[in-house]
CSV table of C-alpha atoms and ligand atoms in Angstrom, one decimal:
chain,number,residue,atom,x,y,z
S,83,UNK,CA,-144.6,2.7,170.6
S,84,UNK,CA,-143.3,2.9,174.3
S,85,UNK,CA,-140.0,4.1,175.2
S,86,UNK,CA,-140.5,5.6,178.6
S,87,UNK,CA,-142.5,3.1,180.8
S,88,UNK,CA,-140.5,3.7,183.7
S,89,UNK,CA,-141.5,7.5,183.9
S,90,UNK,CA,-145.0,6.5,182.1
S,91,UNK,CA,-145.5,4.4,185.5
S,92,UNK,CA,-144.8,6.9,187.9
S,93,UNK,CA,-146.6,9.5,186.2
S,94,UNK,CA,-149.9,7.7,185.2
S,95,UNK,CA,-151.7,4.9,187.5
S,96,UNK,CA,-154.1,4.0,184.5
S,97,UNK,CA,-151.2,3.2,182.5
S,98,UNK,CA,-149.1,1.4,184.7
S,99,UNK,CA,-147.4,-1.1,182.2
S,100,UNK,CA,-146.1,-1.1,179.0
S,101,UNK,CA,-148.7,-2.8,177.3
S,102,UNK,CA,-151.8,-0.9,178.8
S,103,UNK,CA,-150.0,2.0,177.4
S,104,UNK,CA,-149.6,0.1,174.2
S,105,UNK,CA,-153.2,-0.1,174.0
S,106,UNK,CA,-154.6,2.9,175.2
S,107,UNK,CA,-152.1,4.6,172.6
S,108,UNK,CA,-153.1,2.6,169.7
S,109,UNK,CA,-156.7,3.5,170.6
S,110,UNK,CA,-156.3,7.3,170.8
S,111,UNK,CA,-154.0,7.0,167.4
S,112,UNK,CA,-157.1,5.1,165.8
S,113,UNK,CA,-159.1,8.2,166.9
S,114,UNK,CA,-156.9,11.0,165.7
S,115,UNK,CA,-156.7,9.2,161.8
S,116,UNK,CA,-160.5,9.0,161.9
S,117,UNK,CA,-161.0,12.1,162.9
S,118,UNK,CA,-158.6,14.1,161.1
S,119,UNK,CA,-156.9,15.3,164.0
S,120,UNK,CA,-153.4,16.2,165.6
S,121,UNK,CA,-152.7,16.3,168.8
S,122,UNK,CA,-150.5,19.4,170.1
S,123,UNK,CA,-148.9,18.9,173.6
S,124,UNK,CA,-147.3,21.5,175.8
S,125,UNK,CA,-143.9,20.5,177.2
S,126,UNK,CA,-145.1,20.5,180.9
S,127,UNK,CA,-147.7,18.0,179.9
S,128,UNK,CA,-146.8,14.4,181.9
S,129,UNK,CA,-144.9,11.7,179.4
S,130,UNK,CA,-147.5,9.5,178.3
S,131,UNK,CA,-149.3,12.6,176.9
S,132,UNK,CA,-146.3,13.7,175.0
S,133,UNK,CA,-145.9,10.2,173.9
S,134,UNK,CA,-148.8,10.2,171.8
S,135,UNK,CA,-148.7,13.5,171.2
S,136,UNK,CA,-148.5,15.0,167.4
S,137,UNK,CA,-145.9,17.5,168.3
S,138,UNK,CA,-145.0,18.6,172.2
S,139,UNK,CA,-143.5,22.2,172.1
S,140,UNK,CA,-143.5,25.5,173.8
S,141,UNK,CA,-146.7,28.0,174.0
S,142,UNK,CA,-145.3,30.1,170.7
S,143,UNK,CA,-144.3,26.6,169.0
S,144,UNK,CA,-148.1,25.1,169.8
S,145,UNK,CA,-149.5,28.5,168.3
S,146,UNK,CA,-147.4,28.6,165.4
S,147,UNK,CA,-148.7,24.6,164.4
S,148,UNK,CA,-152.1,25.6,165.5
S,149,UNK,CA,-152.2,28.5,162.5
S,150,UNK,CA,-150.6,26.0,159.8
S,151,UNK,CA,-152.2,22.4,160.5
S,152,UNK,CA,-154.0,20.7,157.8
S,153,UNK,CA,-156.1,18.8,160.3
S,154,UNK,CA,-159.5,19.3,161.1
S,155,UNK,CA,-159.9,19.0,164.3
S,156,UNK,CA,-157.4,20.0,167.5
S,157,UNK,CA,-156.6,18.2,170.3
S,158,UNK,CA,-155.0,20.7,172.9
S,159,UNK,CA,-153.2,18.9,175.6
S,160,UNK,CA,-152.4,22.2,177.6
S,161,UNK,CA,-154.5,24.7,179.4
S,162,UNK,CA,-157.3,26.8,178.5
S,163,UNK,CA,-155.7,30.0,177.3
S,164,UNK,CA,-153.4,28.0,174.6
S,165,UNK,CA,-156.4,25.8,173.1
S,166,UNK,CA,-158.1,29.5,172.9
S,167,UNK,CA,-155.6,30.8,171.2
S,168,UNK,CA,-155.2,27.9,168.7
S,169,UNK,CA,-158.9,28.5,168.0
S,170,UNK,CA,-157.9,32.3,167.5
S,171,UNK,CA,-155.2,31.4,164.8
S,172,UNK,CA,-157.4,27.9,163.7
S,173,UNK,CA,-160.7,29.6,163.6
S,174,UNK,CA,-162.4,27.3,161.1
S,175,UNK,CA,-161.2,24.4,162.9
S,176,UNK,CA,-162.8,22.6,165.7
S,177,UNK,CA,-160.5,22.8,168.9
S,178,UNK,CA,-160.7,20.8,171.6
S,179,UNK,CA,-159.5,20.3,175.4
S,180,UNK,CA,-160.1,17.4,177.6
S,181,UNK,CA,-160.7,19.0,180.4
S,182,UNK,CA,-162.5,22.7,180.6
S,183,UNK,CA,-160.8,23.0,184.2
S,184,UNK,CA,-157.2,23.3,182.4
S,185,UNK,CA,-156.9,27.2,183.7
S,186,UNK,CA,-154.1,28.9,185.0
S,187,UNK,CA,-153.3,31.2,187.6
S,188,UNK,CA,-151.5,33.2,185.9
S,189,UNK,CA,-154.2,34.0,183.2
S,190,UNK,CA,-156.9,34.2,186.2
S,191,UNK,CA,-155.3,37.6,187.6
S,192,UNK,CA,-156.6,40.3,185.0
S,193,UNK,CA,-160.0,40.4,183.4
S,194,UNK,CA,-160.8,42.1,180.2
S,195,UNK,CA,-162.5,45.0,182.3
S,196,UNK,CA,-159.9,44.9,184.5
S,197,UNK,CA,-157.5,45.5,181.4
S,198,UNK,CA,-160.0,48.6,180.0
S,199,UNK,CA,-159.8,50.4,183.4
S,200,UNK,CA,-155.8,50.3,183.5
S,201,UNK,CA,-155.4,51.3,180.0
S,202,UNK,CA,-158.0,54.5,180.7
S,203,UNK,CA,-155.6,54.9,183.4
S,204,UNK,CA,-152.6,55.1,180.6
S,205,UNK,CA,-154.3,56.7,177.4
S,206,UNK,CA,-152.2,55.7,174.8
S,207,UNK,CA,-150.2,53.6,176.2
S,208,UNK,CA,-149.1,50.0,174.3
S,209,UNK,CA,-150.6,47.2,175.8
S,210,UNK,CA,-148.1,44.2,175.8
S,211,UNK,CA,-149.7,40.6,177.0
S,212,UNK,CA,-148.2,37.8,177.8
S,213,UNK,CA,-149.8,34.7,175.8
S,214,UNK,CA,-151.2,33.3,179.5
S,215,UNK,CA,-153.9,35.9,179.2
S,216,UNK,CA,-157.9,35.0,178.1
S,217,UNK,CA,-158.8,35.7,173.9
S,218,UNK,CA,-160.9,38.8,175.5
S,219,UNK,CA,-157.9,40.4,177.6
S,220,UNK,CA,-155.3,39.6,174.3
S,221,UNK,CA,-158.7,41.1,172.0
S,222,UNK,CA,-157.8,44.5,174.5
S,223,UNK,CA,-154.3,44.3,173.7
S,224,UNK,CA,-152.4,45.6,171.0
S,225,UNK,CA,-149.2,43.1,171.1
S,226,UNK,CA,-149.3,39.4,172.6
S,227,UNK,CA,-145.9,37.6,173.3
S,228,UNK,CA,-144.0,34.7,175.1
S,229,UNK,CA,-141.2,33.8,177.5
S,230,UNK,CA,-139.4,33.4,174.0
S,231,UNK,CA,-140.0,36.9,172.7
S,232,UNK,CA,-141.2,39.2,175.1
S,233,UNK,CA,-137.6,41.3,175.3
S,234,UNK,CA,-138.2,41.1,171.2
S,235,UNK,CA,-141.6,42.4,171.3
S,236,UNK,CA,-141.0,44.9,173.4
S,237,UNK,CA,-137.7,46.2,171.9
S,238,UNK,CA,-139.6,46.7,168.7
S,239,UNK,CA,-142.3,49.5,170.3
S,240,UNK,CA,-141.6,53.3,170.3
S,241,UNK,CA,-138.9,54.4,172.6
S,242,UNK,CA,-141.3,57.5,173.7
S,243,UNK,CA,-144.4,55.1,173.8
S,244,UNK,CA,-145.8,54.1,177.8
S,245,UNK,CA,-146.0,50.6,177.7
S,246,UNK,CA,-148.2,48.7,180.0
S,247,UNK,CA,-146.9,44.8,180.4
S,248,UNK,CA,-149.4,42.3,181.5
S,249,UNK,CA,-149.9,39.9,183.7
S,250,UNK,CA,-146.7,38.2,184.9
S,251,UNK,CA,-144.5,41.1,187.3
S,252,UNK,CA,-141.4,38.5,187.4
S,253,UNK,CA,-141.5,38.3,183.5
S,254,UNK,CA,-141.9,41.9,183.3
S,255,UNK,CA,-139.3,42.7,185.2
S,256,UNK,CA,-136.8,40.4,183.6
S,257,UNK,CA,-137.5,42.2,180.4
S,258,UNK,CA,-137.2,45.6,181.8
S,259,UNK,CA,-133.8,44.5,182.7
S,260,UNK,CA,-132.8,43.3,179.0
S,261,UNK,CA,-134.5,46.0,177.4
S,262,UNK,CA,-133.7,49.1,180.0
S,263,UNK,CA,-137.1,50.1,179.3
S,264,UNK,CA,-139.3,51.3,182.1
S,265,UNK,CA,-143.1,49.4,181.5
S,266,UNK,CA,-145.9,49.6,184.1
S,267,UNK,CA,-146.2,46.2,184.9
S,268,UNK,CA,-148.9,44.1,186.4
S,269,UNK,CA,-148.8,42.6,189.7
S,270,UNK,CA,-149.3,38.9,188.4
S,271,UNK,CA,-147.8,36.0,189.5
S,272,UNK,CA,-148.2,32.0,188.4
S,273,UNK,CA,-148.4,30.6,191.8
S,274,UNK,CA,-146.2,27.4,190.5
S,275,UNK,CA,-143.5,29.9,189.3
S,276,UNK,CA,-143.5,31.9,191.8
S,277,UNK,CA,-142.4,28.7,194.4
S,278,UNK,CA,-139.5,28.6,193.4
S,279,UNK,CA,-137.8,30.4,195.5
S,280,UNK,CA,-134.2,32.0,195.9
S,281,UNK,CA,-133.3,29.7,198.0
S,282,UNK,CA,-134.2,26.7,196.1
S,283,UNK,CA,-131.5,28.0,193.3
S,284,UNK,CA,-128.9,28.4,196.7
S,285,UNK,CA,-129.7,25.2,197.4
S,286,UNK,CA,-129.1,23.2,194.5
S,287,UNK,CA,-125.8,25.3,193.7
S,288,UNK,CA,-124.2,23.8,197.2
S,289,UNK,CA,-125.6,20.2,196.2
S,290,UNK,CA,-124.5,20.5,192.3
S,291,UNK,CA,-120.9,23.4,192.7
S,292,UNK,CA,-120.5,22.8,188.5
S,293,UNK,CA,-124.0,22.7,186.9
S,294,UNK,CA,-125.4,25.1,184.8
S,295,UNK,CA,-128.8,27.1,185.4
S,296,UNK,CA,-132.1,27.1,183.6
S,297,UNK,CA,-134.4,29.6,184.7
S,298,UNK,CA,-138.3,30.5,183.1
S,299,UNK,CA,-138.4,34.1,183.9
S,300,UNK,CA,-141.6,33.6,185.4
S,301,UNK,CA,-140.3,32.1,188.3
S,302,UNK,CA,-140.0,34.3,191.9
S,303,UNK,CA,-136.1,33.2,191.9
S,304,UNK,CA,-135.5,34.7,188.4
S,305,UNK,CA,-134.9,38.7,190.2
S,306,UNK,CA,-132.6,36.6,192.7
S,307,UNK,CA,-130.6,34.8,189.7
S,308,UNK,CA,-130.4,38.2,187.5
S,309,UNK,CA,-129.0,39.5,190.8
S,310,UNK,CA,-126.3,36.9,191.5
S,311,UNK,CA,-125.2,37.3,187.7
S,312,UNK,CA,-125.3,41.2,188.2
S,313,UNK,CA,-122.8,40.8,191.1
S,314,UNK,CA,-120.7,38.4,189.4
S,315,UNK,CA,-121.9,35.6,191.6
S,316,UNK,CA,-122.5,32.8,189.2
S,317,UNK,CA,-119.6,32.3,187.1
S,318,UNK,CA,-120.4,34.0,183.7
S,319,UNK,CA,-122.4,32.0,181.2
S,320,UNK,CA,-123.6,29.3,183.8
S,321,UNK,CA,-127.3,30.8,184.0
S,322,UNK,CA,-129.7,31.5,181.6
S,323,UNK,CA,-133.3,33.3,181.6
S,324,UNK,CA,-134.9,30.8,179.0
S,325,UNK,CA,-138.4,30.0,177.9
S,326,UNK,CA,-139.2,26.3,178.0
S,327,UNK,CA,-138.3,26.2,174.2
S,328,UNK,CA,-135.3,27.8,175.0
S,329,UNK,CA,-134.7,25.1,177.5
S,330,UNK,CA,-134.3,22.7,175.2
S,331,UNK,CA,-132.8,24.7,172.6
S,332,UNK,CA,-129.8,25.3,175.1
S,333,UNK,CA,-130.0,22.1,176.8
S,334,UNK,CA,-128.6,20.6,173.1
S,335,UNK,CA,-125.5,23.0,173.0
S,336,UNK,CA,-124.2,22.8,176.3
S,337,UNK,CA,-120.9,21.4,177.5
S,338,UNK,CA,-122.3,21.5,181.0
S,339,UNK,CA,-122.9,17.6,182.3
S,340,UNK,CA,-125.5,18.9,184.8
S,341,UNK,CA,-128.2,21.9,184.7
S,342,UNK,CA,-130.5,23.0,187.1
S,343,UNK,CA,-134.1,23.6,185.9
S,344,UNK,CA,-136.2,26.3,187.3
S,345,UNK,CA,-140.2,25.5,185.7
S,346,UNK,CA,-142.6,23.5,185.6
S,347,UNK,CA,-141.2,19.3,185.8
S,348,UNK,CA,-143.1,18.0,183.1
S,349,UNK,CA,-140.3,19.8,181.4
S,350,UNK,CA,-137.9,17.0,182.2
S,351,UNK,CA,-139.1,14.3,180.2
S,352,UNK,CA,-138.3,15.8,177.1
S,353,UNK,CA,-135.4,17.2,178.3
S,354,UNK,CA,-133.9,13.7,179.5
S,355,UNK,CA,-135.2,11.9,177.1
S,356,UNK,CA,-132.9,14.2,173.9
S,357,UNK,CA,-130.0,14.6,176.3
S,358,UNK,CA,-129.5,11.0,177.6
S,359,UNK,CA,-125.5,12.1,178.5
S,360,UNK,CA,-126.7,14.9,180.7
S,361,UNK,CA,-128.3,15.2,184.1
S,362,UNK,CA,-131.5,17.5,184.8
S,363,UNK,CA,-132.4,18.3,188.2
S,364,UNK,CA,-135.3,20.3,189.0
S,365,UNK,CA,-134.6,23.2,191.2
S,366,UNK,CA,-137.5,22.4,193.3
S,367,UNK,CA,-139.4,19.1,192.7
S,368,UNK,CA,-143.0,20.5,194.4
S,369,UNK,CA,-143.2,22.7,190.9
S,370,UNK,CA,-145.7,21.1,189.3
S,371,UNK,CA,-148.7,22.7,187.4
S,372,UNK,CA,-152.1,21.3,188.5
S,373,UNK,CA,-153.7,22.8,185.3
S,374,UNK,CA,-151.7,21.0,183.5
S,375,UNK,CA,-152.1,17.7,185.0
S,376,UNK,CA,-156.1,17.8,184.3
S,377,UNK,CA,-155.2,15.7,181.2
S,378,UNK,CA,-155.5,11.9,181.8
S,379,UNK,CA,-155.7,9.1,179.7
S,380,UNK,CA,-159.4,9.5,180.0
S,381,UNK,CA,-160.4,12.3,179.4
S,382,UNK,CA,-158.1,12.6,176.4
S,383,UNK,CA,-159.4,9.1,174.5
S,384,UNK,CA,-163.0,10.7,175.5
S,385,UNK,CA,-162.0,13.8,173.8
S,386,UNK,CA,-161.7,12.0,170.9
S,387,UNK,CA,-164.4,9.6,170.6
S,388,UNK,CA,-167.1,12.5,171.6
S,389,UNK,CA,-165.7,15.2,170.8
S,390,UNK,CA,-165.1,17.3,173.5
S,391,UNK,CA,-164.6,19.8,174.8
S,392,UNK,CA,-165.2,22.5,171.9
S,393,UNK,CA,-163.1,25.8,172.6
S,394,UNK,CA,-165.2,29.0,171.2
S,395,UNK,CA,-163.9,32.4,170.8
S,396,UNK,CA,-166.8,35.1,170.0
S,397,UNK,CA,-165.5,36.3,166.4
S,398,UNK,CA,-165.2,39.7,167.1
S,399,UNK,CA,-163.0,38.8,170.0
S,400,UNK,CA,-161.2,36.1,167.7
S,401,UNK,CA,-160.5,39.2,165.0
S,402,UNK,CA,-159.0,41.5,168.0
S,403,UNK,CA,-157.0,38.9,169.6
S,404,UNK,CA,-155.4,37.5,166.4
S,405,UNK,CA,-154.3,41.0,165.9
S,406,UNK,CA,-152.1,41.1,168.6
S,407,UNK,CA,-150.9,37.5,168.0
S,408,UNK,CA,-150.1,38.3,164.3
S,409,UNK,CA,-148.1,41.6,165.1
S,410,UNK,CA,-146.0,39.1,167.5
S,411,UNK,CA,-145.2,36.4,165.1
S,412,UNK,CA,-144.2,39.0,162.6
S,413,UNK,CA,-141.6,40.3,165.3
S,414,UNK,CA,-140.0,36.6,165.7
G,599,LIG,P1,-143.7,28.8,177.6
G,599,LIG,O1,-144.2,30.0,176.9
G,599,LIG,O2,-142.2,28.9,177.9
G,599,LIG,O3,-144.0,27.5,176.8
G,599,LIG,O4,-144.4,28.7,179.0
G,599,LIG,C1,-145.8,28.8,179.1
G,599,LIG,C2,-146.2,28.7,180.5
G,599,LIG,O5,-147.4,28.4,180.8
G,599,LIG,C3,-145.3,28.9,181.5
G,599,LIG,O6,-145.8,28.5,182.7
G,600,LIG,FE1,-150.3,28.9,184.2
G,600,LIG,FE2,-148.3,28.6,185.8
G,600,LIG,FE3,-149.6,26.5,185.0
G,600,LIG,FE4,-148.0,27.8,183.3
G,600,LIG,S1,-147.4,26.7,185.1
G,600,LIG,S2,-150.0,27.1,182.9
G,600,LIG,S3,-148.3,29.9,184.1
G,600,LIG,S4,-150.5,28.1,186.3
């Protein structure tokens, strides 16, 4: 079962050796067959999660199984807003995350009244939410999307229609630059994006001349990177504005030997671990998601065994929401 101990060991202190992983891996298996379950794992979530992990993928991938899984029950290895929205798309299933403190920063900057008072701002305007956005703020929106689709989404809306973009401002303005459309765009931020700065991606250009550039557009160095491309600065088709499916989508194709990733680390295990020939160097090391890192062995087995903790969605909120995330998937 283990073929990452090294990384499993500096990741996890409860599961320092191959054989307590062995064991505590065989246990949370035994769990998932008896009670019809499946595990889904975001790709930021630490190795010996993704390890025993069902399927590890990116937030539209995760949404996508969510809506089409045969199992009863859904362990959500992630943060709050993505085990809400696979109850959203699951809603007779039970969903469950092992730790109700999984939030995110980026979800925490609008509310759902916040949202109504904006849009009576903009009558008529198309609300556009990123998927790291509460059920109640997506159930106020009429399109959700991701880091994958957002320039999609978008692109698809009425030339003459206002759009109002929600929550992430780095995203938003990455997509008004593929687009050319002009959104109103909400000052948002994910406070682990946003650290990684400019000069992180100046940096790691001196230390690595040839590599090529991954960049989540959520990140505050993503306006800096779509500004050295503008100017001709990085050599044409060395950076890319990707989504962490994207990532590893692009991470297969490559010629490149070495490539510079701006998210979240967790991303690098999967990376590494389908590119063995190729090096991944994280364009700042400190990025790591806290959220994300409230899932431990623990709290995961104890998921399991008592089944907790139950994600609900109010069902009038569930029937707005999935509205939104059903126009999205029909886009891409
Ligand atoms: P993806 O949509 O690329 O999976 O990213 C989700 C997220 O939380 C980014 O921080
Ligand atoms: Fe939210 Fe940022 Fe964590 Fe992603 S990395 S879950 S956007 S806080």
């Amino acid at each position: 079962m283990v073929r990452y101990p090294c990384l499993m060991a500096i990741q996890s202190r409860e599961l320092s050796t191959t054989a307590a992983f062995d064991e505590w891996a065989s246990s949370v298996r035994g769990l998932v067959a008896e009670r019809d379950a499946v595990i889904l794992a975001h790709n930021y979530q630490v190795p010996w999660v993704q390890e025993v992990a069902d399927f590890v993928g990116d937030s539209l991938e995760l949404s996508r199984l969510a809506a089409q899984t045969d199992a009863s029950v859904i362990v959500f290895c992630g943060v709050h807003f993505m085990a809400e929205t696979a109850k959203v798309l699951a809603y007779d299933k039970t969903v469950l995350i092992p730790d109700l403190e999984a939030g995110c920063s980026l979800a925490a900057t609008i509310t759902a009244d916040q949202l109504r008072a904006w849009k009576a701002e903009h009558p008529g305007a198309v609300v556009v939410s990123y998927v790291n956005t509460t059920a109640a703020v997506k159930a106020e929106s009429d399109y959700c999307c991701t880091s994958a689709n957002a320039a999609q989404v978008v692109s698809s809306i009425d030339p003459d229609a206002e759009i109002l973009f929600l929550p992430d401002m780095f995203l938003g303005a990455h997509v008004e630059r593929v687009t050319g459309r002009k959104m109103h765009i909400w000052m948002g931020e994910c406070h682990v994006h946003a650290g990684i700065e400019p000069s992180d991606i100046d940096r790691r250009f001196a230390e690595f001349p040839s590599a090529e550039l991954h960049i989540h557009p959520e990140c505050g160095c993503s306006s800096h990177a779509a500004y050295l491309m503008g100017e001709g600065m990085l050599p044409e088709g060395r950076a890319f504005m990707l989504g962490t499916g994207g990532m590893q989508q692009r991470a297969k194709e490559t010629d490149a030997d070495q490539i510079i990733v701006a998210t979240e680390t967790g991303l690098l295990h999967k990376l590494r671990k389908n590119n063995p020939d190729k090096e991944f160097i994280a364009a700042n090391e400190a990025a790591i998601c806290k959220y994300m890192r409230k899932i431990t062995p623990d709290n995961l087995r104890k998921s399991l065994e008592e089944m907790v903790f139950e994600v609900k969605v109010e069902a009038e909120i569930a029937d707005r929401a999935r509205l939104a995330i059903e126009r999205m998937i029909s886009i891409s």
